[in-house]
Amino acid sequence: MLATQSETQFLDEQDAGWKAFVRRLKWFDWLYAALLVVGMVYTFMSLDQHRDVFDTAILLGMTPVFIVTGWWWKPFRLLFIGVVVLALLATQFYAGDLSRANTQFFLKFMLASQSAIGWMSALFFMATASYWLGLLARSEFAAKVGTSLTWAAVVMGVTGMLVRWHESYLIAPDYGHIPVSNLYEVFVLFCIITALLYLYYEGRYATRAMGAFVLVVISAAVGFLLWYALAREASDIQPLIPALQSYWMKIHVPANFIGYGAFSVAAMVSVAWLLADRGILASRLPALEVLDDVMYRAIAIGFAFFTLATILGALWAAEAWGTYWQWDPKETWALIVWLNYAAWLHMRLTKGLRGAMLAWWATIGLVVVTFAFLGVNMFLSGLHSYGSL
Amino acid sequence: MSDSSSDTLRAEAVSPRQRNFANQLFELVSSMRFAISLLTLLAVASIVGTVLKQNEPYNNYLNQFGPFWFPLFESLGLYAVYNAVWFLVILAFLVLSTSLCIARQTPHMLKEMRSWREHAQEVSLRQFAHHAEIAGDVGEQAQGAASHYLARQGFRVRTVVRDDGTLIVARAGRFNRLGYFLAHIAIVLICLGGLLDGNLPLKLQMWLGNKQILQGVAMMGDVPASARLGDGNFSFRGNLFVPEGKSQSAAVLNVRDGILIQELPFSLSLKKFTIDHYTTGAPKRFASEVVVTDRKTGEQVERTIEVNKPFTFNGITIYQASFEDGGSQLQLHLKALKQGVLSQAFQAEVGVNQSIGTGDSARTLEVTGFRPINVENMAVRDDSQATSLAMSVNKHLGSAVSKPGDKDLHDVGPSFSYKLRDAAGQAREYNTFMRPVQQDGRWWMISGMRNSPQEEFRFLRMPLDDEGKLDTFLSLHAAIQNPALTKAIANRFAQTALQQQGSNASVRPKLVETAERTLTLFQVDGLKSVADFIETQVPAPQREAAAGVFLKVLYGCVWEAWQMQREADHLPAQDLDEARAMFVRAVLAASSDTLHYGAPYFLQLSGYNEVKASVFQVTRSPGQPVVYLGSALLVAGILCMLYIRERRLYLWRAVNAHSWLIAMSANRRSLDVGLEFAKHQQALTHTLSRSGAAPGQ
């Protein structure tokens, strides 16, 4: 079978129980954990005055989540440390004064949120080109460059989002909010999450060939983002309207975008599957079983998070709009997306369906997802109007 | 949703059953095909509901679809798809189908969870997709080592010594099966909870309790008992409109094209409604300070209800839904724009109609709204500046804060909106600002008008004089529009023109006549009639010059009218400087625009006493905890199904065999089953042969 070194190793890690997992941790894992705990304690102390029960719960809850994620997916540790360092640097450069974004060199050309997101955009385009070069010219080096560029793009994207968060508080304390409140911000989030999910599968399956496909959908999102920022001036930080002032937003929106991101990865991998199945690029792409497996895993994780996100949305709606479900177009389309992937999983898991049919279905699923994500905002009216175009 | 898993061992033949009709029906309704068909139907119906705006006033649909399609769509329930009987029937069938599916699958699932399959036969093991012969020792030690290895890999292990050989059975992930049960029971719970909170209880009550919906507006006291629902109603959702200082104890339920009244077990009084704004003018906080009084016990609770911060009182949850004007008192000043209208001051109230004016200018005033704050972007965009790509990019570097010059947000003060309905029933809408607004270096009073809600507002700008008053404009406007003064103004205009130019006095009558005719023309339809005249009477090449002459005459007349008034008021004469010339031009333009304002008077807001009203949503949702429980089970179920992999591994050594048979099955066919099998095969070969004896014994 396809038992490469890393895959066997992965199974070792997964099967042998958590004790063995902890035994295998290296010194850097423990250093990483220690840094996070110190950071948490420091934040805990310095926010003592302003912290409410949700902040405390998030702080206490997310620290172990980030630690375990880093232990389990090693590159995450460096990413985490990297963006924290960059974001802290940016806050130091700002020193509480927003106007420094135009005068301080590093802020203006790199770390201020719009500059960082600009870098993210450029890096994603370059990564796409590198992956395609790697795929078409069978150049391992170009593909490796693609991977590095994608990582760099993610670092800049996350930094941009964190700095944007900081900037919102610098405008005025009552402006401050997590940047997941409008279409511009969630598009950046979508690019980051899709790239991270892809990078995870790239490492796990030890193949870079899928990057060329997944990065296409990210580039499309970046293209939209640039148009939205340049033509529609959508990038300004806006204060939160009362309906959005809720803790639920902070978990509902990211959970949703893990879902959307994963479905997008699945759709692009299924495009690769369909091409390879017809002999196009087949020799350059991983085996069909591998593509099929990635497709399944992406949809599975996407489905789990999408379910969670929809439920969180319902909990929030119950608090904000007085009912957990009222057939708002966005809600209804979320249900349609959910039903679509529920049916996909049923066909695969209980009917054992495989092959072109599932790949086509996953590809078309992206159209449904895109409509739920964008189309509803463009063509239908409803309560989710803050995402409007 | 029958779970026909790909597990090979489950290939045990199903005993032939008596397949009578009931059985077949049971099979059909509990089948996955049936459930998927229902879900597809549900999805399509839902899409219809998102494309067609739901629960709009019925008139909108009538306008949209016309008299033929409107009743047809109505009978299909398309205006409230999610409350339509057929939609609820689909949901009910889905609940039934899923329940039957659970009933059918659960015994089998429980058996599978418990079963070790200790009687597995070699023949069937050899049919597994993953099986192999491996060399290794027999005996306690080897078996112990293998069991230990498997246990460490997360399996639960049992060794069975049978007459025909030794079987080590290892199994892991049995909770995967539980996932199926959890996820499907969750769907049933969510649907049931949803049905409890939806429109079904109301439908039943209307049917059983013979309730009639009410059409048209009625006073609360006039509502008949047939349109009232008692406060014991276990599931409802309604709206509560409460002005500041008032209290309310019944909610309004919108049903189809009418309403029902829902009695509440409490009364809610609104002490104060507050809106906070950000500096951009965007709303920051909506908060209602309320006192809720239990009608039986008299218990009182004071609370602040905000968006995202509802308040639950005795099982009924109260939400901040929206706000409206609760009947603000406005002091208005009627200022004549036409001859014969008397200026006067009077009081008006938002939401209350009254008659104003007399004769031709009689109208019904319907004050529809009042806004104390209007934040407008007053920035002037400099389009002449060339915008290159580089500049555009530079603009987007740095922080995500709008750059200076982009926006200039100002509160331009209160405004009120009203309709003026004439005797024929025709109404025009107006929106008038209380305070003057600065534009083009001058202060103006601004009022918007439109003939129908589909139009954009067109704005009338009236210039203020040096004292910041409208009076100069109004009196000049009255003078130039007054035919009785036309002659005097024309005479004075001719006199001034002759003095300035020193021309021959013989042209005087001609000048007077020109001025008089121009003014009379202007009085018909303002600058438009002047333009029309030029269009029809002047040859094309001379039109521009003619227009210049007409304007000059009109400006001159306005100026003379101004000077005449000043003389009458014993004020000193003025020199015509640039500022005054601008004022004259503004007066002429505004005077012309009043002729298209559609009202014989302008209503100036001079004072107000704002009364706000808060709109609450009140609900009793008995299904909510059921839905939440279902949601929790759904997440747990999905995680179990997708992330717990059920695997069984068998090590079989027949009595006389020379090697072990290793076989592995999983209830899902996936890439990692093969990988895992290869790994265990390798490891077990190693483990089993480590205990000393030569392989193959």
Coordinates of C-alpha atoms in Angstrom, one line a residue, chain A residues 1-4 7-8 11-17 23 94 98 101-102 107-109 112-116 164 167 171 174-175 184 201 204-205 229-231 233-246 248 289-290 293 296-297 299-304 307-308 311 314-330 332-333 335-336 338-339 342-343 345-354 371 380-381, chain B residues 1-6 32-33 36 39-40 42-44 46-47 49-54 82 87 91 130 152-155 184 187 190 193-195 197-198 237 277-280 282-286 306-310 317 319-320 381 389 392-404 406-407 617 619 621 623-624 627-628 630-632 634-635 638-639 641-643 645 647 667-672 674-676 678-680 682:
Chain A
M1 CA 0.0 0.0 0.0
L2 CA 1.0 3.6 0.3
A3 CA 2.7 3.4 3.6
T4 CA 5.3 6.2 3.3
E7 CA 2.1 8.2 7.1
T8 CA 3.2 5.2 9.2
L11 CA -0.6 6.3 12.5
D12 CA 1.8 5.6 15.3
E13 CA 1.0 8.9 16.8
Q14 CA -2.7 8.4 16.4
D15 CA -3.0 4.9 17.6
A16 CA -0.7 4.6 20.5
G17 CA -2.8 6.6 22.9
R23 CA 6.1 10.7 25.7
Y94 CA 2.0 51.9 17.3
L98 CA -2.8 55.3 15.1
A101 CA 0.7 53.8 10.5
N102 CA 1.7 56.5 8.0
L107 CA 4.1 49.7 10.0
K108 CA 3.5 51.5 6.7
F109 CA 5.1 48.9 4.5
A112 CA -0.1 47.8 9.7
S113 CA -3.1 45.7 8.9
Q114 CA -3.8 46.9 5.3
S115 CA -0.1 46.5 4.4
A116 CA 0.1 43.0 6.0
R164 CA -6.5 45.2 12.6
E167 CA -6.2 49.2 15.4
I171 CA -9.6 54.3 16.9
D174 CA -15.8 51.5 21.9
Y175 CA -14.9 50.7 18.3
Y184 CA -14.1 42.1 3.9
Y201 CA -3.1 18.0 4.2
R204 CA 0.1 14.8 6.2
Y205 CA 0.0 13.3 2.7
A229 CA -11.0 47.0 -1.0
L230 CA -10.0 49.1 -3.9
A231 CA -13.3 49.7 -5.8
E233 CA -13.5 51.0 -0.1
A234 CA -14.7 48.1 2.0
S235 CA -11.5 47.8 4.1
D236 CA -12.3 50.5 6.6
I237 CA -12.9 49.4 10.2
Q238 CA -16.5 50.0 11.0
P239 CA -17.9 49.9 14.6
L240 CA -20.2 47.0 15.5
I241 CA -23.9 47.6 15.3
P242 CA -25.8 46.3 18.3
A243 CA -27.0 43.0 16.7
L244 CA -23.3 42.0 16.3
Q245 CA -22.2 42.9 19.8
S246 CA -22.1 39.4 21.1
W248 CA -21.3 34.3 19.9
E289 CA -7.1 7.0 -3.6
V290 CA -5.0 9.7 -2.0
D293 CA -9.1 10.4 0.9
Y296 CA -13.3 12.8 2.3
R297 CA -11.3 14.2 5.2
I299 CA -15.6 17.3 3.8
A300 CA -15.7 15.5 7.1
I301 CA -13.9 18.2 9.0
G302 CA -15.9 20.9 7.1
F303 CA -19.1 19.2 7.9
A304 CA -18.3 18.9 11.6
T307 CA -22.7 21.8 11.9
L308 CA -21.2 23.4 15.0
I311 CA -25.8 25.5 15.9
A314 CA -28.9 29.3 16.2
L315 CA -27.9 29.9 19.8
W316 CA -26.8 33.5 18.9
A317 CA -30.0 34.1 16.9
A318 CA -32.0 33.0 19.9
E319 CA -30.4 35.7 21.9
A320 CA -30.3 38.5 19.3
W321 CA -33.4 37.9 17.2
G322 CA -35.6 36.1 19.7
T323 CA -35.7 32.8 17.9
Y324 CA -33.1 30.2 17.1
W325 CA -34.4 29.6 13.6
Q326 CA -36.6 31.8 11.5
W327 CA -35.9 30.7 7.9
D328 CA -33.8 33.8 7.1
P329 CA -32.3 33.2 3.6
K330 CA -28.8 32.9 5.1
T332 CA -32.0 28.4 4.9
W333 CA -29.0 28.3 2.6
L335 CA -29.4 24.3 5.9
I336 CA -29.2 23.5 2.2
W338 CA -25.6 21.1 5.4
L339 CA -28.1 18.8 3.8
A342 CA -24.9 15.3 4.9
A343 CA -26.2 13.4 1.8
L345 CA -21.4 11.7 3.6
H346 CA -24.3 9.2 3.7
M347 CA -23.6 8.1 0.2
R348 CA -20.0 7.6 0.8
L349 CA -20.1 6.1 4.3
T350 CA -23.2 4.0 4.3
K351 CA -23.7 3.3 0.6
G352 CA -20.0 3.0 -0.1
L353 CA -20.3 5.3 -3.1
R354 CA -16.9 6.2 -4.7
F371 CA -24.1 30.9 -3.1
L380 CA -31.5 37.9 -1.4
S381 CA -32.3 40.1 1.4
Chain B
M1 CA -31.9 5.9 6.7
S2 CA -30.9 2.4 6.8
D3 CA -27.3 1.9 7.6
S4 CA -26.1 -0.8 5.2
S5 CA -22.5 -0.6 6.3
S6 CA -19.8 -2.2 4.2
M32 CA -32.7 6.0 3.4
R33 CA -34.0 6.5 -0.1
I36 CA -33.2 11.5 1.1
L39 CA -34.8 16.0 2.4
T40 CA -34.4 16.9 -1.3
L42 CA -37.4 20.1 1.8
A43 CA -34.3 21.7 0.3
V44 CA -36.2 22.7 -2.9
S46 CA -36.6 26.0 1.3
I47 CA -35.1 27.6 -1.8
G49 CA -38.9 30.4 0.4
T50 CA -35.5 32.3 0.1
V51 CA -36.2 33.5 -3.5
L52 CA -39.7 34.7 -2.7
K53 CA -39.7 37.2 0.1
Q54 CA -41.7 35.7 2.9
Y82 CA -42.2 27.4 6.2
F87 CA -44.2 21.8 4.5
L91 CA -41.2 17.6 8.3
H130 CA -7.2 -7.2 4.6
R152 CA -1.2 -0.6 23.6
Q153 CA -2.5 0.3 20.2
G154 CA -5.9 1.1 21.7
F155 CA -7.7 -2.2 21.1
H184 CA -30.3 10.5 14.1
I187 CA -32.6 15.1 14.0
I190 CA -34.6 19.2 16.5
G193 CA -38.7 21.0 19.1
G194 CA -39.0 23.2 15.9
L195 CA -42.6 22.0 15.4
D197 CA -42.0 26.5 18.5
G198 CA -43.3 27.0 15.0
R237 CA -44.2 34.7 19.2
H277 CA -24.4 56.4 18.7
Y278 CA -20.8 56.1 17.5
T279 CA -19.1 59.2 16.2
T280 CA -20.0 57.9 12.7
A282 CA -24.0 54.4 13.4
P283 CA -26.1 53.1 16.3
K284 CA -24.2 51.6 19.1
R285 CA -26.8 50.6 21.7
F286 CA -30.5 50.2 21.9
E306 CA -30.9 45.4 25.0
V307 CA -30.2 43.8 21.7
N308 CA -28.4 40.6 22.5
K309 CA -29.5 40.9 26.1
P310 CA -33.1 39.6 26.4
T317 CA -38.6 35.9 26.9
Y319 CA -36.3 40.9 23.3
Q320 CA -35.5 44.3 22.1
R381 CA -15.1 64.6 -3.2
L389 CA -2.9 53.0 -9.4
S392 CA -4.7 54.1 -4.9
V393 CA -2.4 51.5 -3.5
N394 CA -0.7 54.0 -1.3
K395 CA -4.0 54.9 0.1
H396 CA -4.6 51.3 1.1
L397 CA -1.3 50.9 2.8
G398 CA -1.1 51.4 6.5
S399 CA -3.9 51.0 9.0
A400 CA -7.5 50.1 8.1
V401 CA -8.8 53.4 9.2
S402 CA -10.4 55.8 6.7
K403 CA -7.9 58.4 5.6
P404 CA -8.6 62.1 6.5
D406 CA -12.5 60.6 2.9
K407 CA -15.4 61.3 5.2
Q617 CA -40.6 40.6 20.7
T619 CA -42.0 34.5 23.0
S621 CA -40.7 28.6 23.1
G623 CA -39.3 23.6 22.0
Q624 CA -36.1 25.5 22.7
V627 CA -33.8 21.7 20.1
Y628 CA -30.7 22.5 22.1
G630 CA -30.8 17.8 19.9
S631 CA -28.1 20.1 18.7
A632 CA -25.7 18.8 21.4
L634 CA -26.0 16.1 16.8
V635 CA -22.5 17.4 17.4
I638 CA -21.3 13.5 14.1
L639 CA -17.9 13.5 15.9
M641 CA -19.4 8.9 13.3
L642 CA -16.6 10.7 11.6
Y643 CA -13.8 10.5 14.0
R645 CA -13.1 4.5 13.5
R647 CA -11.9 -1.6 13.6
N667 CA -16.9 -0.4 9.1
R668 CA -15.6 2.3 6.7
R669 CA -13.5 1.6 3.7
S670 CA -10.8 4.1 3.7
L671 CA -7.2 4.7 2.9
D672 CA -5.9 4.4 6.5
G674 CA -4.9 -0.5 4.7
L675 CA -2.1 1.5 6.2
E676 CA -3.0 0.4 9.6
A678 CA 0.2 -3.1 7.1
K679 CA 1.6 -1.6 10.2
H680 CA -0.1 -4.1 12.6
Q682 CA 4.5 -5.9 10.5

